[in-house]
Amino acid sequence: MRTGAGGPDPCKGTLWPDRRPKGILSTMRPTYQVTELLGDGIGEELSRAVHALADALPVRLEFLPVDLTLENRRARKDAVYDEAVEAITATTVALKYPTVTAEESPNQVLRRRLDLSVIHRPVYTIPGVPTNFRRELDIDIVRIATGGTYDDPGRLIGDGGAVSLRIVERKPVLEAARYAFGLARKTGKRVTSASKYTIQKATDGLFEGVAKEVAAAFPEVPHNVELFDALLGKVIMSPEKFQIILVLNEYGDFLSDMACGLAGSLGVGASANLAFDAAAVVRVALFDAAHGTAPDIAGKNLANPTAIFLALSMLLYQVGEIAVASAVKSSTLDLLRQGVRTRDLGGSESTDTFTAAVAAEVSRRLTPAAPAA
Ligand code: ATP
């Protein structure tokens, strides 16, 4: 449910529904409901930081909290997940803080219950994050998050060997491909699909066939196909040639870790977990930070909120607030570039002071300049 301002439609012609309000209410401050999945460790500080930043935005984010702390999960069991699923389905977008994996992994439960079939993981060089790789990296990995060999129980054949069944389904491939090409259309980027289609002819052949079909519906988006092993080398040799990379489950897993290793940003990135409707349009999107709960620094005002700010930026992008999303991302990264950093990145800022700096910068960038006298 949303109310508020419209403006030119930056999503026009994409596969994303434009969630921004229209009509008579369009002069009000736009409001978006966001499910906030509260977590463990530094989750509480990160939530405070997100709220402080949200207060500085020209849109109103109405947070619907769901308590996913370990304590509450243990006390309420499935009821917590029922509540989370209901809230996320209603708001369509959610921000999740890190959670401890104990009896179950909340990420896995939510992925299964919400049918989150695609992961979008942007990986880019983050100022201040030490890395051995000297080149600039800026790629969006769009990964089919189901099937492949990961849903395969495998089977021993006597003592002599084992078999495994690799499953590729048309539906999630179509969803991921339409998302990747929609993202490319929205951002003016190119799509590379990568697989081992010359060897895995049935599975990867199906994947590339679907990618080609979808590419035909986006004639303005450049598309090329790479063999996955060659792609890994090429990303290292010429990272600037790659923008959006569309891959099957296990390839996406390998590529994400390699790219994060290159960018040095294993913990500073964010990702989107996506579920789709029957027309392959995003139905719900759950955004989270890549790092864990960092119990060693919890409650000390030391947590670096960069990753959760980048997740918030992706969420704003998803609801169609492109300028606000971009201001959140660029303000955060530019401040890091200028040396305004928390202790984990060699700086001296606390969670609160870093957050205040980002909020002030976002506000400055989004406030229209006063007309000259
Ligand atoms: P979990 O079990 O939830 O994965 P963990 O501590 O094993 O937690 P991370 O949370 O990823 O794994 O933390 C690894 C290291 O990085 C820890 O020393 C932690 O303090 C630090 N760290 C992780 N996230 C942040 C953050 N947002 N800000 C500052 N330091 C962080």
XYZ file of C-alpha atoms and ligand atoms in Angstrom:
404
model
C 0.000 0.000 0.000
C 1.518 3.267 -1.016
C 0.575 6.891 -1.246
C 2.404 9.929 -2.552
C 4.290 11.504 -5.441
C 4.761 10.330 -9.025
C 6.971 12.061 -11.610
C 8.430 10.657 -14.821
C 8.446 6.899 -14.873
C 12.026 5.617 -14.812
C 10.758 2.042 -14.993
C 8.767 2.597 -18.162
C 9.135 -0.296 -20.501
C 10.717 -2.592 -17.928
C 9.298 -5.701 -16.365
C 9.102 -4.087 -12.959
C 5.721 -2.862 -11.899
C 5.980 0.842 -11.113
C 5.064 0.841 -7.430
C 5.172 4.580 -7.068
C 1.827 6.173 -6.270
C -0.101 8.025 -8.907
C -3.103 10.317 -9.199
C -4.556 12.733 -6.728
C -2.271 11.603 -3.894
C 0.818 12.229 -5.956
C 1.653 15.550 -4.293
C 2.152 13.894 -0.902
C 5.468 12.473 0.304
C 5.508 8.981 -1.242
C 5.107 6.221 1.316
C 6.233 2.629 0.988
C 5.567 -0.171 3.413
C 8.650 -2.262 4.124
C 8.779 -5.444 6.172
C 11.743 -5.214 8.500
C 13.061 -8.620 9.568
C 14.845 -7.985 12.866
C 17.837 -10.175 13.553
C 20.592 -11.060 15.990
C 23.944 -9.567 17.042
C 24.474 -6.185 15.400
C 20.945 -6.330 13.906
C 19.555 -3.867 16.412
C 22.215 -1.239 15.693
C 21.811 -1.723 11.964
C 18.063 -1.229 12.290
C 18.631 2.021 14.216
C 21.008 3.179 11.481
C 18.499 2.324 8.740
C 15.760 4.264 10.523
C 18.030 7.293 10.966
C 18.913 7.218 7.276
C 15.278 6.658 6.267
C 14.304 9.783 8.222
C 16.557 11.824 5.949
C 14.945 10.595 2.718
C 12.321 12.452 0.699
C 10.177 9.297 0.742
C 8.506 7.806 3.790
C 9.331 4.212 4.647
C 6.729 2.672 6.887
C 8.486 -0.242 8.579
C 6.524 -3.314 9.636
C 8.824 -5.152 12.061
C 8.884 -8.930 12.365
C 11.070 -10.289 15.153
C 13.354 -12.972 13.696
C 15.767 -13.000 16.631
C 16.844 -16.468 17.725
C 15.021 -16.036 21.016
C 11.727 -15.286 19.313
C 12.182 -18.014 16.711
C 12.760 -20.518 19.514
C 9.750 -19.288 21.431
C 7.280 -19.011 18.554
C 8.629 -21.573 16.052
C 6.701 -21.635 12.764
C 4.410 -18.798 13.841
C 7.285 -16.322 13.364
C 7.781 -17.450 9.784
C 4.014 -17.367 9.140
C 4.044 -13.759 10.308
C 7.096 -12.913 8.193
C 5.656 -14.490 5.045
C 2.323 -12.727 5.520
C 4.028 -9.346 6.066
C 6.406 -9.694 3.121
C 3.600 -10.819 0.821
C 1.608 -7.741 1.817
C 4.415 -5.173 1.553
C 6.170 -6.941 -1.383
C 9.547 -5.624 -0.220
C 11.539 -6.555 2.887
C 14.833 -5.620 4.505
C 16.468 -8.409 6.488
C 19.164 -8.037 9.149
C 21.647 -10.849 9.826
C 20.304 -13.799 11.807
C 22.038 -16.616 13.634
C 21.652 -20.034 12.051
C 20.945 -22.490 14.871
C 18.185 -25.107 14.529
C 17.338 -23.730 11.094
C 18.632 -21.146 8.657
C 16.067 -18.334 8.446
C 17.366 -17.522 4.972
C 16.662 -21.046 3.783
C 13.223 -21.140 5.383
C 12.234 -17.820 3.820
C 13.663 -18.823 0.457
C 11.562 -21.980 0.447
C 8.385 -20.463 1.847
C 8.403 -17.399 -0.401
C 9.655 -19.269 -3.463
C 12.634 -16.912 -3.831
C 14.020 -18.353 -7.044
C 16.533 -15.717 -8.119
C 19.374 -13.878 -6.368
C 20.688 -10.560 -7.623
C 24.131 -9.899 -6.168
C 25.880 -6.707 -7.260
C 29.626 -6.895 -6.656
C 31.709 -3.760 -7.017
C 34.877 -2.226 -5.683
C 34.126 -0.550 -2.359
C 36.454 2.264 -1.321
C 38.405 1.384 1.807
C 37.953 -2.354 1.494
C 41.440 -3.845 1.103
C 41.865 -6.005 -1.980
C 44.661 -7.735 -3.893
C 42.909 -6.952 -7.177
C 43.922 -3.586 -8.588
C 41.207 -3.182 -11.252
C 37.753 -1.650 -10.824
C 35.032 -4.267 -10.667
C 31.352 -3.534 -11.113
C 29.193 -6.510 -12.027
C 25.647 -7.596 -11.292
C 25.340 -11.353 -10.877
C 21.825 -12.644 -11.524
C 21.729 -16.237 -10.341
C 19.002 -18.834 -10.553
C 18.827 -19.870 -6.907
C 17.103 -23.215 -7.305
C 18.002 -26.517 -8.936
C 21.309 -27.282 -10.552
C 23.177 -29.877 -8.546
C 22.169 -28.247 -5.269
C 18.766 -29.935 -5.071
C 20.306 -33.289 -5.860
C 20.478 -35.910 -3.106
C 23.039 -37.892 -5.168
C 23.391 -41.647 -5.017
C 26.175 -44.115 -4.512
C 26.384 -46.982 -6.985
C 27.835 -49.744 -4.867
C 31.384 -48.870 -3.774
C 32.522 -47.964 -7.234
C 31.027 -44.583 -7.908
C 28.186 -42.166 -7.482
C 25.694 -40.345 -9.676
C 24.137 -36.980 -9.430
C 21.180 -35.494 -11.224
C 21.414 -31.879 -12.345
C 18.043 -30.227 -12.713
C 17.384 -27.117 -14.775
C 13.820 -25.865 -15.018
C 12.529 -23.449 -17.593
C 10.477 -21.325 -15.176
C 13.222 -19.967 -12.879
C 15.522 -19.503 -15.861
C 12.848 -17.437 -17.579
C 12.300 -15.382 -14.409
C 16.004 -14.722 -13.937
C 16.528 -13.912 -17.611
C 13.622 -11.472 -17.709
C 14.892 -9.849 -14.503
C 18.444 -9.559 -15.896
C 17.315 -8.079 -19.198
C 14.853 -5.744 -17.413
C 17.710 -4.557 -15.203
C 19.869 -4.029 -18.291
C 17.151 -2.022 -19.986
C 16.680 0.104 -16.883
C 20.398 0.780 -16.434
C 21.642 0.760 -20.037
C 23.902 -2.224 -19.349
C 24.720 -5.397 -21.300
C 23.900 -8.996 -20.355
C 26.316 -11.912 -20.574
C 24.857 -15.373 -20.091
C 27.428 -17.986 -19.138
C 27.269 -21.765 -18.896
C 28.865 -24.936 -20.250
C 26.362 -25.348 -23.081
C 28.845 -27.161 -25.328
C 29.223 -29.971 -22.774
C 26.056 -29.914 -20.678
C 23.967 -29.817 -23.819
C 20.559 -30.595 -22.329
C 20.624 -28.505 -19.144
C 22.841 -25.588 -20.148
C 21.463 -25.742 -23.690
C 17.980 -25.181 -22.226
C 19.325 -22.282 -20.145
C 20.980 -20.558 -23.116
C 17.901 -21.205 -25.275
C 15.687 -19.382 -22.768
C 18.237 -16.562 -22.452
C 18.198 -16.128 -26.243
C 14.388 -16.098 -26.337
C 14.271 -13.397 -23.688
C 17.076 -11.449 -25.406
C 14.929 -11.327 -28.542
C 12.270 -9.441 -26.566
C 14.885 -6.854 -25.519
C 16.500 -5.960 -28.852
C 18.099 -2.805 -27.432
C 20.019 -4.786 -24.771
C 23.382 -6.159 -25.935
C 23.683 -9.868 -25.119
C 26.613 -12.213 -25.450
C 27.220 -15.799 -24.452
C 30.362 -17.102 -22.749
C 31.545 -20.514 -21.670
C 31.612 -20.344 -17.891
C 35.241 -21.425 -17.429
C 36.397 -18.831 -19.976
C 34.234 -16.217 -18.270
C 36.067 -16.641 -14.963
C 39.377 -15.848 -16.627
C 37.930 -12.963 -18.615
C 36.377 -11.305 -15.554
C 39.856 -11.265 -14.010
C 41.621 -10.128 -17.206
C 39.067 -7.576 -18.447
C 36.485 -6.858 -15.731
C 35.261 -3.741 -17.546
C 33.764 -5.941 -20.306
C 31.189 -7.437 -17.933
C 28.132 -5.781 -16.487
C 25.182 -8.105 -15.841
C 26.016 -11.807 -15.752
C 23.192 -14.347 -15.879
C 24.051 -17.806 -14.552
C 22.649 -21.080 -13.228
C 22.776 -21.903 -9.522
C 26.204 -23.440 -8.956
C 27.963 -21.185 -11.470
C 26.434 -18.206 -9.653
C 27.721 -19.511 -6.357
C 31.282 -19.868 -7.707
C 31.216 -16.558 -9.554
C 29.846 -14.609 -6.567
C 32.600 -15.828 -4.274
C 35.279 -15.174 -6.867
C 33.968 -11.673 -7.599
C 33.630 -10.869 -3.887
C 37.181 -12.110 -3.366
C 38.403 -9.821 -6.155
C 36.492 -6.847 -4.772
C 37.546 -7.751 -1.236
C 33.937 -7.189 -0.256
C 32.700 -10.539 0.979
C 30.993 -8.816 3.903
C 30.305 -5.341 2.578
C 27.933 -6.278 -0.224
C 24.184 -6.723 -0.319
C 21.821 -8.857 -2.331
C 18.219 -9.168 -3.451
C 16.279 -12.422 -3.199
C 13.392 -12.426 -5.645
C 10.127 -14.275 -6.179
C 7.979 -13.870 -9.285
C 4.335 -14.057 -10.313
C 2.943 -16.118 -13.195
C 3.910 -13.392 -15.680
C 7.552 -13.481 -14.421
C 7.164 -10.056 -12.775
C 8.808 -9.595 -9.348
C 6.195 -10.518 -6.722
C 8.314 -10.067 -3.588
C 11.874 -8.919 -3.025
C 13.911 -9.459 0.125
C 17.124 -7.451 0.538
C 19.927 -8.294 2.935
C 23.559 -7.658 3.824
C 26.162 -10.293 3.013
C 27.852 -10.225 6.422
C 26.816 -12.132 9.518
C 25.646 -11.116 12.969
C 29.130 -10.059 14.223
C 28.424 -10.983 17.862
C 31.925 -9.833 18.891
C 31.039 -6.184 18.292
C 27.289 -6.258 18.991
C 26.012 -3.396 21.138
C 29.292 -1.450 20.896
C 28.294 1.099 18.264
C 31.055 -0.291 16.021
C 28.998 -2.024 13.340
C 29.563 -0.832 9.802
C 26.142 -0.151 8.250
C 27.482 0.112 4.657
C 26.085 -3.240 3.512
C 22.629 -2.647 4.932
C 22.596 0.849 3.357
C 23.459 -0.755 0.014
C 20.604 -3.237 0.598
C 18.288 -0.313 1.333
C 19.428 1.353 -1.878
C 18.520 -1.797 -3.841
C 15.103 -1.803 -2.171
C 14.498 1.825 -3.154
C 15.553 0.952 -6.678
C 13.073 -1.899 -6.728
C 10.128 0.295 -5.723
C 11.043 2.731 -8.497
C 12.717 5.476 -6.441
C 15.743 5.544 -8.693
C 17.120 8.979 -7.698
C 16.786 8.267 -3.971
C 18.309 4.801 -4.385
C 21.203 6.203 -6.311
C 21.798 8.991 -3.737
C 21.930 6.441 -0.898
C 24.450 4.294 -2.748
C 26.653 7.091 -4.079
C 26.670 9.045 -0.787
C 27.729 5.939 1.145
C 30.480 5.046 -1.332
C 31.715 8.616 -1.754
C 32.046 9.088 2.002
C 34.035 5.855 2.214
C 36.207 7.154 -0.637
C 36.828 10.362 1.339
C 37.980 8.318 4.334
C 34.813 8.606 6.426
C 34.887 4.996 7.619
C 34.085 2.784 10.568
C 36.841 0.973 12.470
C 36.609 -2.287 10.469
C 37.705 -0.254 7.411
C 40.497 1.519 9.251
C 38.487 4.631 10.146
C 37.374 6.095 13.431
C 33.624 6.549 12.889
C 31.062 4.795 15.036
C 27.853 3.328 13.622
C 26.034 6.470 14.686
C 28.491 9.050 13.342
C 28.893 7.227 10.016
C 25.114 6.991 9.699
C 24.708 10.689 10.472
C 27.301 11.540 7.816
C 25.510 9.426 5.177
C 22.104 10.835 6.130
C 23.396 14.426 5.868
C 25.040 13.731 2.516
C 21.942 12.043 1.063
C 19.814 14.909 2.261
C 22.187 17.455 0.709
C 22.187 15.616 -2.628
C 18.410 15.291 -2.745
C 17.478 18.788 -1.619
C 16.695 20.917 -4.664
C 19.019 23.937 -4.949
C 17.335 27.228 -4.042
C 16.632 29.368 -7.117
C 19.222 32.099 -7.657
C 18.070 35.512 -6.321
P 27.716 -15.264 11.926
O 27.853 -16.484 12.768
O 26.407 -14.599 12.090
O 28.094 -15.493 10.467
P 30.384 -14.227 12.379
O 30.964 -13.263 13.345
O 30.898 -15.606 12.368
O 28.785 -14.202 12.526
P 30.459 -12.224 10.491
O 29.342 -11.618 11.206
O 30.432 -12.149 8.996
O 30.614 -13.699 10.906
O 31.789 -11.532 11.037
C 33.125 -11.841 10.659
C 34.018 -10.724 11.227
O 33.705 -9.513 10.560
C 33.770 -10.443 12.723
O 34.993 -10.078 13.353
C 32.841 -9.280 12.727
O 32.969 -8.449 13.845
C 33.214 -8.517 11.464
N 32.037 -7.884 10.875
C 31.017 -8.491 10.230
N 30.086 -7.621 9.856
C 30.506 -6.415 10.276
C 29.971 -5.105 10.202
N 28.791 -4.837 9.599
N 30.676 -4.098 10.774
C 31.856 -4.302 11.359
N 32.424 -5.524 11.462
C 31.766 -6.573 10.927
